[in-house]
PDB file of N, CA, C and O and ligand atoms in Angstrom:
ATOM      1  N   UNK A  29     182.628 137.966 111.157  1.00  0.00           N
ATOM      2  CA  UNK A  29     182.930 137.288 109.888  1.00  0.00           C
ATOM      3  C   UNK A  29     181.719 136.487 109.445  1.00  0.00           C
ATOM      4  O   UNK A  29     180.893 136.254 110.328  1.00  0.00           O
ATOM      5  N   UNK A  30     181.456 135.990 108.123  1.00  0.00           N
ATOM      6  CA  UNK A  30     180.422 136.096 107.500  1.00  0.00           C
ATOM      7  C   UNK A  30     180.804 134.776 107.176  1.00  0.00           C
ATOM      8  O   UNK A  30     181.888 134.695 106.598  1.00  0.00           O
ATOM      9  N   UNK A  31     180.074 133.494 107.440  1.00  0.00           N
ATOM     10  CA  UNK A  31     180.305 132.656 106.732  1.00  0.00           C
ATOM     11  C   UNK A  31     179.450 131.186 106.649  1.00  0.00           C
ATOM     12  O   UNK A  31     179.227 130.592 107.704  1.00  0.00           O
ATOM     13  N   UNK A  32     179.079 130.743 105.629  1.00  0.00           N
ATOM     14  CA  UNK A  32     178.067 130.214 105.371  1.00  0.00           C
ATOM     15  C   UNK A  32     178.078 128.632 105.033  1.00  0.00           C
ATOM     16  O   UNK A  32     178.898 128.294 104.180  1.00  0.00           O
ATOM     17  N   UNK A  33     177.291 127.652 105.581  1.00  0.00           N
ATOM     18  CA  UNK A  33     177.344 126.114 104.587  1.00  0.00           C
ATOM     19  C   UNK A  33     177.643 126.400 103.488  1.00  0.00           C
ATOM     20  O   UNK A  33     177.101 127.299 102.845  1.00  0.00           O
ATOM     21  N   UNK A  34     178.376 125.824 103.167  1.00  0.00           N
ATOM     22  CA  UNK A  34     178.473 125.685 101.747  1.00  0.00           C
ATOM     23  C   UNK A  34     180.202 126.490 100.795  1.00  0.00           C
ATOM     24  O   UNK A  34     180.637 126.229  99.674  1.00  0.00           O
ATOM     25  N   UNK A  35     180.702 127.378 101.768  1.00  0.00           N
ATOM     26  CA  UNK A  35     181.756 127.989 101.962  1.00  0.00           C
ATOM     27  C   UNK A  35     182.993 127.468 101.942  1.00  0.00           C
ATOM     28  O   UNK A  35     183.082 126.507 102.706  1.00  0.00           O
ATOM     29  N   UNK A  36     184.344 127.821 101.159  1.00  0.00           N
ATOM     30  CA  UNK A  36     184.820 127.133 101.389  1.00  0.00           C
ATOM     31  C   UNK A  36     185.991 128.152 102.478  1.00  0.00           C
ATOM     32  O   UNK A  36     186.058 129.376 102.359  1.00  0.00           O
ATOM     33  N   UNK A  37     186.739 127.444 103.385  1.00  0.00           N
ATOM     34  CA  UNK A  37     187.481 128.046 104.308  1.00  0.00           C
ATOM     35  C   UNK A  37     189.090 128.065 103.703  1.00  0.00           C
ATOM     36  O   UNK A  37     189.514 126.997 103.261  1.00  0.00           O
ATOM     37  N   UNK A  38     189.749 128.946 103.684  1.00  0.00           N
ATOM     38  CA  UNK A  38     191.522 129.170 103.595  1.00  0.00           C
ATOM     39  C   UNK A  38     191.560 129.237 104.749  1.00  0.00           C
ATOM     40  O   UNK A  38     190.920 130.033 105.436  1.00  0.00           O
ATOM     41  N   UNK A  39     192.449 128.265 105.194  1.00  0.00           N
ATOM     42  CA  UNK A  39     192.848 128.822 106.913  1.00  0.00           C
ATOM     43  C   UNK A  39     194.449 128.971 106.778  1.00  0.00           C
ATOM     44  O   UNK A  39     195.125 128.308 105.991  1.00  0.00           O
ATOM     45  N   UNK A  40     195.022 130.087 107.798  1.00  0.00           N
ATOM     46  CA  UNK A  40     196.052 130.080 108.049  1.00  0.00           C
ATOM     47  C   UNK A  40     197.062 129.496 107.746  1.00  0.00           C
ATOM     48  O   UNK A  40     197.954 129.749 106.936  1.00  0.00           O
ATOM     49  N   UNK A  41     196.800 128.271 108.792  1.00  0.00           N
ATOM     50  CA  UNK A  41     197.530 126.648 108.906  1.00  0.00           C
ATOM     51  C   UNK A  41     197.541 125.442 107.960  1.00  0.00           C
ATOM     52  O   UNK A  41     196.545 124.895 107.488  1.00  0.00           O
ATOM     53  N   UNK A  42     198.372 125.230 107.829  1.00  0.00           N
ATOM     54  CA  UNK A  42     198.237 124.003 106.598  1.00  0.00           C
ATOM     55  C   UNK A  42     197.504 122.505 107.430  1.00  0.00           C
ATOM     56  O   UNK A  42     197.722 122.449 108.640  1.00  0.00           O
ATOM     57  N   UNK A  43     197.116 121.964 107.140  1.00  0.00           N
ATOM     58  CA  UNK A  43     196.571 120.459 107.361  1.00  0.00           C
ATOM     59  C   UNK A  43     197.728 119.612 107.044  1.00  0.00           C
ATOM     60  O   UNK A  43     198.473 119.946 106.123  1.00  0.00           O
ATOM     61  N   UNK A  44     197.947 118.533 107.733  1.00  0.00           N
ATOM     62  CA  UNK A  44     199.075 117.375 107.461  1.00  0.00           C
ATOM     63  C   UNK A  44     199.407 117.366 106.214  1.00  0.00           C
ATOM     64  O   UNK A  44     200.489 117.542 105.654  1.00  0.00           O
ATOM     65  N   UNK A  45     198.102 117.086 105.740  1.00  0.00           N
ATOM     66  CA  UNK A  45     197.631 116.831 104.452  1.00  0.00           C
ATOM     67  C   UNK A  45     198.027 117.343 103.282  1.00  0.00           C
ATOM     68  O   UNK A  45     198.057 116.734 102.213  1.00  0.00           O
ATOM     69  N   UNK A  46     198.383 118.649 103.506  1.00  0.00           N
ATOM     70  CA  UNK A  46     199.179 119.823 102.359  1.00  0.00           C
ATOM     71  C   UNK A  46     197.842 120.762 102.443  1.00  0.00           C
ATOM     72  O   UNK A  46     198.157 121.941 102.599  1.00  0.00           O
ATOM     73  N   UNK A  47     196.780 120.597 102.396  1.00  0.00           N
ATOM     74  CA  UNK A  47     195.447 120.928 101.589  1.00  0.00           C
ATOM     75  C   UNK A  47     195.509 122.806 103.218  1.00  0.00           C
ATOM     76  O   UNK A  47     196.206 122.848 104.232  1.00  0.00           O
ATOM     77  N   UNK A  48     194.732 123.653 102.822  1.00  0.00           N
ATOM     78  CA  UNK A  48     194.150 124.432 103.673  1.00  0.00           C
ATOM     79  C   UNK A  48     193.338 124.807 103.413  1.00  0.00           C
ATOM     80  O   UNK A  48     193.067 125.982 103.659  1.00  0.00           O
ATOM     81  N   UNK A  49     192.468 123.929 102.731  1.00  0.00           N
ATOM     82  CA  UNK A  49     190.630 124.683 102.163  1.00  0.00           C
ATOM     83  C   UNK A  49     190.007 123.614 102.902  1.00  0.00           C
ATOM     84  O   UNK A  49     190.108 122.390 102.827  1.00  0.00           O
ATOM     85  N   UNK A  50     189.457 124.251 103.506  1.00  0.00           N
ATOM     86  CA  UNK A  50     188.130 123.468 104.285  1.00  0.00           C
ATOM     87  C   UNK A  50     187.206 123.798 103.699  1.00  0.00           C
ATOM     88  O   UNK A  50     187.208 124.918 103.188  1.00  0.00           O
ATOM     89  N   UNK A  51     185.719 122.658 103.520  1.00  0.00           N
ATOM     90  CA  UNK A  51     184.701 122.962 103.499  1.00  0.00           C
ATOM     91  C   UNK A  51     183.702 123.105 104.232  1.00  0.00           C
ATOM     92  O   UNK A  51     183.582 122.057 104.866  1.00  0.00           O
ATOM     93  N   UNK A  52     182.467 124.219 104.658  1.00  0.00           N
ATOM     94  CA  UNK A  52     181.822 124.117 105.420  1.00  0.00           C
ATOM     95  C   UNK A  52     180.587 123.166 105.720  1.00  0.00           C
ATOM     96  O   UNK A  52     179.519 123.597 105.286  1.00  0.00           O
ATOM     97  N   UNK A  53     180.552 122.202 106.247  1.00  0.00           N
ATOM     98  CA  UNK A  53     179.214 121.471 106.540  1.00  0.00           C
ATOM     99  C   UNK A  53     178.244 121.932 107.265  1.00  0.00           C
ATOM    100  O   UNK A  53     177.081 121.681 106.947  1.00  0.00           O
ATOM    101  N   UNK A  54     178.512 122.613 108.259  1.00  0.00           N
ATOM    102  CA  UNK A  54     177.084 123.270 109.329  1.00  0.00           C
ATOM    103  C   UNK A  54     178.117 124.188 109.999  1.00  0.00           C
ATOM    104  O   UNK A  54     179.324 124.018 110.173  1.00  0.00           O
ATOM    105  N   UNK A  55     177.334 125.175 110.315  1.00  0.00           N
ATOM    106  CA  UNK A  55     177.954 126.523 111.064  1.00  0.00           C
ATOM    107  C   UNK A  55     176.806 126.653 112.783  1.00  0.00           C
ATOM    108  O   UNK A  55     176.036 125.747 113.102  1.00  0.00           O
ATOM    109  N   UNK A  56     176.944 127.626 113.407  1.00  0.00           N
ATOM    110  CA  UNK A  56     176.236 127.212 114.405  1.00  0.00           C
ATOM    111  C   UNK A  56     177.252 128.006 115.762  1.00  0.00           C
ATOM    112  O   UNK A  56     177.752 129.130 115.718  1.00  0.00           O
ATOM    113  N   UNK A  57     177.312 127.222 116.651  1.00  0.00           N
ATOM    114  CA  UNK A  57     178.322 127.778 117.708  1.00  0.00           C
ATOM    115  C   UNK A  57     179.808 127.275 117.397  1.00  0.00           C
ATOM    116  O   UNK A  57     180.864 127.904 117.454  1.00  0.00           O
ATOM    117  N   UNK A  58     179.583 126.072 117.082  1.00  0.00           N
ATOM    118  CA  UNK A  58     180.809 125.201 116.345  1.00  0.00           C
ATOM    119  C   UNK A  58     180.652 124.891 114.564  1.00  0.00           C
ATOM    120  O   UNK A  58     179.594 124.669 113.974  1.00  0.00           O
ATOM    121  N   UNK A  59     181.741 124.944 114.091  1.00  0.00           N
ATOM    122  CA  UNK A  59     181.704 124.785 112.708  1.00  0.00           C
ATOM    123  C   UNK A  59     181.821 123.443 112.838  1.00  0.00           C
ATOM    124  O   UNK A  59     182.144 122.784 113.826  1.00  0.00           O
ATOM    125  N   UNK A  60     181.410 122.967 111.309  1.00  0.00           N
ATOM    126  CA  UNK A  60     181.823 121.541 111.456  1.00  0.00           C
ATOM    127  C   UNK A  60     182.617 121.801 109.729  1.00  0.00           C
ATOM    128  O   UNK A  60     181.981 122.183 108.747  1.00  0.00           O
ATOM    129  N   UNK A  61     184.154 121.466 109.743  1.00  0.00           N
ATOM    130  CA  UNK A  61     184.884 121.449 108.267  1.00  0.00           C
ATOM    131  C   UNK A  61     184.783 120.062 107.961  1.00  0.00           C
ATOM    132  O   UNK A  61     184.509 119.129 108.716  1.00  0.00           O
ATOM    133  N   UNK A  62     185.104 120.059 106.454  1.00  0.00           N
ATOM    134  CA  UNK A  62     185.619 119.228 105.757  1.00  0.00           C
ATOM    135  C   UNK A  62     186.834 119.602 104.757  1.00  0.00           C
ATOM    136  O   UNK A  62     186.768 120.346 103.779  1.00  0.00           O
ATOM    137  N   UNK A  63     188.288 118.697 105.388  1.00  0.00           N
ATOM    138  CA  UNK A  63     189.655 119.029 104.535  1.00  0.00           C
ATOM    139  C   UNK A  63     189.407 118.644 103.475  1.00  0.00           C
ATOM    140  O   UNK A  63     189.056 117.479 103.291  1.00  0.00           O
ATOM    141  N   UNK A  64     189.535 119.591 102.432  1.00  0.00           N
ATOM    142  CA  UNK A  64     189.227 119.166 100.908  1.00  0.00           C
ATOM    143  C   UNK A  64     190.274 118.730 100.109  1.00  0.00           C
ATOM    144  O   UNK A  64     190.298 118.867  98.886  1.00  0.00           O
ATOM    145  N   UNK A  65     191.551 117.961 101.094  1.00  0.00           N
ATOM    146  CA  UNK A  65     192.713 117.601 100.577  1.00  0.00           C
ATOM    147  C   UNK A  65     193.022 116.121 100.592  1.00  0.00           C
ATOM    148  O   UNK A  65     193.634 115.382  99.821  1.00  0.00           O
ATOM    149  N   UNK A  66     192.103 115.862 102.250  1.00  0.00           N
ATOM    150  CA  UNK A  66     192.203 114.083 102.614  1.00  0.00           C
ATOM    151  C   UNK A  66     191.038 113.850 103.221  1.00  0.00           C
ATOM    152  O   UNK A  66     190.815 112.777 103.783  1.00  0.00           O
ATOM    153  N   UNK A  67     190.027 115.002 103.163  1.00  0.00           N
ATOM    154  CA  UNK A  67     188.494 114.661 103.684  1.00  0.00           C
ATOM    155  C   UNK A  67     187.876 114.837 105.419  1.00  0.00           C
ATOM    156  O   UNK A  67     186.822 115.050 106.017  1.00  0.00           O
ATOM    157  N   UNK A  68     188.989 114.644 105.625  1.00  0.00           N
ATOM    158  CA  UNK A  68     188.989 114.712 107.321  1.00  0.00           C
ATOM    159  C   UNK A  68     188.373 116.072 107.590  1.00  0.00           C
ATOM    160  O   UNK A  68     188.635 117.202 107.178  1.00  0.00           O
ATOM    161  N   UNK A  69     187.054 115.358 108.798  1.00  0.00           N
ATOM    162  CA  UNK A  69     186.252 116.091 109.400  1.00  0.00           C
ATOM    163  C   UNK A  69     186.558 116.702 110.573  1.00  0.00           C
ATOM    164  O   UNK A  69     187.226 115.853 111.165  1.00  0.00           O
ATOM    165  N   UNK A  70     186.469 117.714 111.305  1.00  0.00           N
ATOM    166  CA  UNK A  70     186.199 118.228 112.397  1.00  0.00           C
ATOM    167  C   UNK A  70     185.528 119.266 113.007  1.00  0.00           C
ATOM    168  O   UNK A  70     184.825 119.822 112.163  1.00  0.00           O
ATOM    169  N   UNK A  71     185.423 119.804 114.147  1.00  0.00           N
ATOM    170  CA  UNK A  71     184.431 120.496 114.484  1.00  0.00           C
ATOM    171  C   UNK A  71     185.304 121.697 115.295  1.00  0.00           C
ATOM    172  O   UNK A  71     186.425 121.520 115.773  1.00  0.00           O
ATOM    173  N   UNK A  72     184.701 122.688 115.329  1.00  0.00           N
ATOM    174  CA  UNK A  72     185.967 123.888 115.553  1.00  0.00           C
ATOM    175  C   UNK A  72     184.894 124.758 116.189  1.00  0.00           C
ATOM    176  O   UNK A  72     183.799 124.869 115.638  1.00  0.00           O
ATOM    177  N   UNK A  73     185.211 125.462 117.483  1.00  0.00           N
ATOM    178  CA  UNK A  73     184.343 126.673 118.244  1.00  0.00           C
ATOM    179  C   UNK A  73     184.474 127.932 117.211  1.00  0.00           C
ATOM    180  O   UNK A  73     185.607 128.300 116.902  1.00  0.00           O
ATOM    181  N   UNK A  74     183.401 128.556 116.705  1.00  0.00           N
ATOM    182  CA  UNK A  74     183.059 129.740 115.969  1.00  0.00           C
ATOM    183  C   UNK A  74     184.765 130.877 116.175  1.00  0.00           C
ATOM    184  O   UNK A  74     185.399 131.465 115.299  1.00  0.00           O
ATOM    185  N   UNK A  75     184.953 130.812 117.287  1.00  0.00           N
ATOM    186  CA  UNK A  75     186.034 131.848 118.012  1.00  0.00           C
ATOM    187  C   UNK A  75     187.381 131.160 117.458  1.00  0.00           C
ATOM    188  O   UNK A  75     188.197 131.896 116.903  1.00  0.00           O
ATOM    189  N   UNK A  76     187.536 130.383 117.527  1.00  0.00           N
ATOM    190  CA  UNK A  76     188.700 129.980 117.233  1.00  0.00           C
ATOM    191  C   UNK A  76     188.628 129.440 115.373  1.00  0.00           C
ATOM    192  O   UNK A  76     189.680 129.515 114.738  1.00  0.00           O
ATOM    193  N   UNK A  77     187.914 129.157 114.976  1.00  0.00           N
ATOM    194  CA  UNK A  77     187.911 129.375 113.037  1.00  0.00           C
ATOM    195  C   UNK A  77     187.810 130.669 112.871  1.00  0.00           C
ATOM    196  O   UNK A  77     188.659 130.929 112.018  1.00  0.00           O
ATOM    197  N   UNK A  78     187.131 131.907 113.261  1.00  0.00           N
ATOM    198  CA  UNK A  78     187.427 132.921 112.949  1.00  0.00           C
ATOM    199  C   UNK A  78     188.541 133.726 112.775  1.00  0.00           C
ATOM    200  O   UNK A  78     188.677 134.759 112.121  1.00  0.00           O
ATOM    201  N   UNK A  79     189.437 132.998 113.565  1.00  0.00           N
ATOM    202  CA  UNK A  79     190.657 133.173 113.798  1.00  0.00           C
ATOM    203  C   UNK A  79     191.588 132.760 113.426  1.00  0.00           C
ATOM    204  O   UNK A  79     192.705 133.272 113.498  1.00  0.00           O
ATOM    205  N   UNK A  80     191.103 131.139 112.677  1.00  0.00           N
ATOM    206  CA  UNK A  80     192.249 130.732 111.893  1.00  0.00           C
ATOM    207  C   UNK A  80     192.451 130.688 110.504  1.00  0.00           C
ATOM    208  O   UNK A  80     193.429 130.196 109.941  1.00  0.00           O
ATOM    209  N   UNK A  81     191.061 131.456 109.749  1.00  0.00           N
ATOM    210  CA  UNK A  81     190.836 131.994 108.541  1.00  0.00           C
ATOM    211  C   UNK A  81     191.380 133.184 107.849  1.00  0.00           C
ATOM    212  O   UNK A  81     191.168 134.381 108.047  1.00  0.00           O
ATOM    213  N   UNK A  82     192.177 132.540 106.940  1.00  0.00           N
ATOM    214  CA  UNK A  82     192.952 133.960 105.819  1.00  0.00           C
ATOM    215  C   UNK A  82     191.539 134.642 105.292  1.00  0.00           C
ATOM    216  O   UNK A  82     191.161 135.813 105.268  1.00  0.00           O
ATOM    217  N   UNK A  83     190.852 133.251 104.833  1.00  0.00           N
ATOM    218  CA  UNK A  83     189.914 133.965 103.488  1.00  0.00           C
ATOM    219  C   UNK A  83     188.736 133.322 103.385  1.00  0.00           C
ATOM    220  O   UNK A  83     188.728 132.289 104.055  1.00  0.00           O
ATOM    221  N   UNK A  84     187.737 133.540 102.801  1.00  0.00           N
ATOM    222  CA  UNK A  84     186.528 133.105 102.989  1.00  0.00           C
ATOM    223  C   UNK A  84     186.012 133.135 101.275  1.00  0.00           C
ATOM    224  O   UNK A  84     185.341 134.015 100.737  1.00  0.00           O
ATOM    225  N   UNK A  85     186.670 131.641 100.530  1.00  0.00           N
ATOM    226  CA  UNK A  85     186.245 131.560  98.963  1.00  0.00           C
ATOM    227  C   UNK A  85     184.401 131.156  99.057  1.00  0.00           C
ATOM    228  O   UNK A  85     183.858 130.277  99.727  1.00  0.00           O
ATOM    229  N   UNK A  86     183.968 131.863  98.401  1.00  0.00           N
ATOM    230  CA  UNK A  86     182.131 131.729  97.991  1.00  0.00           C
ATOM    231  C   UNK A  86     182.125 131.533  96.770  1.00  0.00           C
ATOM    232  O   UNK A  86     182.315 132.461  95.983  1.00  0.00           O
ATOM    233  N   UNK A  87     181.836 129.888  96.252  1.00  0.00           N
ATOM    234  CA  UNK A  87     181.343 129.894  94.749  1.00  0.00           C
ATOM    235  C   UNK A  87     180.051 130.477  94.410  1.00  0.00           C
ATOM    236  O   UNK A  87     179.671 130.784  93.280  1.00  0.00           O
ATOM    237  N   UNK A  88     179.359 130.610  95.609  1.00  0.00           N
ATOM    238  CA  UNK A  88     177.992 131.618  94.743  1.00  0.00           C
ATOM    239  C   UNK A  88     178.025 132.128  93.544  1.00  0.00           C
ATOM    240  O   UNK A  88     178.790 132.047  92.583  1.00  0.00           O
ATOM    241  N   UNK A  89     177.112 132.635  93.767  1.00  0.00           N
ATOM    242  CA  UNK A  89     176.827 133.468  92.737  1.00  0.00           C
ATOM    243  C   UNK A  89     176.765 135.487  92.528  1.00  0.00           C
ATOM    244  O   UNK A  89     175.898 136.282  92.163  1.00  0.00           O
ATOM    245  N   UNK A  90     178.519 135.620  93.105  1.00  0.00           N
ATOM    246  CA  UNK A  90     179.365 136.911  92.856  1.00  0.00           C
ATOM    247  C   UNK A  90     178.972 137.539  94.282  1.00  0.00           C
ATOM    248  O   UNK A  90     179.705 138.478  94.589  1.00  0.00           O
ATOM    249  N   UNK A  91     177.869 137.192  95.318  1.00  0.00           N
ATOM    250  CA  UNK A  91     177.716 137.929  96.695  1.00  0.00           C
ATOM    251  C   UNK A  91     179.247 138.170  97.331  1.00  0.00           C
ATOM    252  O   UNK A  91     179.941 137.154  97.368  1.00  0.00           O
ATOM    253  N   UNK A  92     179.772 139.248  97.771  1.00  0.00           N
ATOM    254  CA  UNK A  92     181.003 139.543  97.894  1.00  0.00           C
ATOM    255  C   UNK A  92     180.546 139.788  99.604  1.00  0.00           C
ATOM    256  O   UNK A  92     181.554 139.734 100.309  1.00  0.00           O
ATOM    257  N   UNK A  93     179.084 140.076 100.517  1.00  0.00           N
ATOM    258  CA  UNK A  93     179.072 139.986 101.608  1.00  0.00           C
ATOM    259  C   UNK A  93     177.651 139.092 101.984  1.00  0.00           C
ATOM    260  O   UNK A  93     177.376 138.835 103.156  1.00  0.00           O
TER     261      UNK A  93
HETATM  262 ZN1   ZN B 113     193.712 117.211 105.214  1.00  0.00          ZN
END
């Protein structure tokens, strides 16, 4: 899976929060999100966000990979 700073994440699971878009801050071995519903940060092993991702929204500019 393909996914980049700046990305925003659909995951699976809802957050307390209501929100399930994360944003990406740094990618790496561990992601680091930001809930774009109540802000809350955390850091997630590559293996296990890959896994908890429906969808992978890119405001870019139309790159589809
Ligand atoms: Zn949240």
């Amino acid at each position: 899976m393909d996914i980049q700073v700046g990305d925003v994440l659909e995951l699976k699971k809802e957050h307390p929060c209501g929100s399930r878009r994360w944003s990406v801050l740094r990618v790496g071995m561990d992601f680091r999100l930001r809930c774009q519903g109540c802000g809350h940060e955390l850091m997630l092993p590559r293996s296990k966000a890959e896994k908890s991702v429906k969808k992978v929204i890119r405001s870019g500019e139309g790159q589809q990979t």
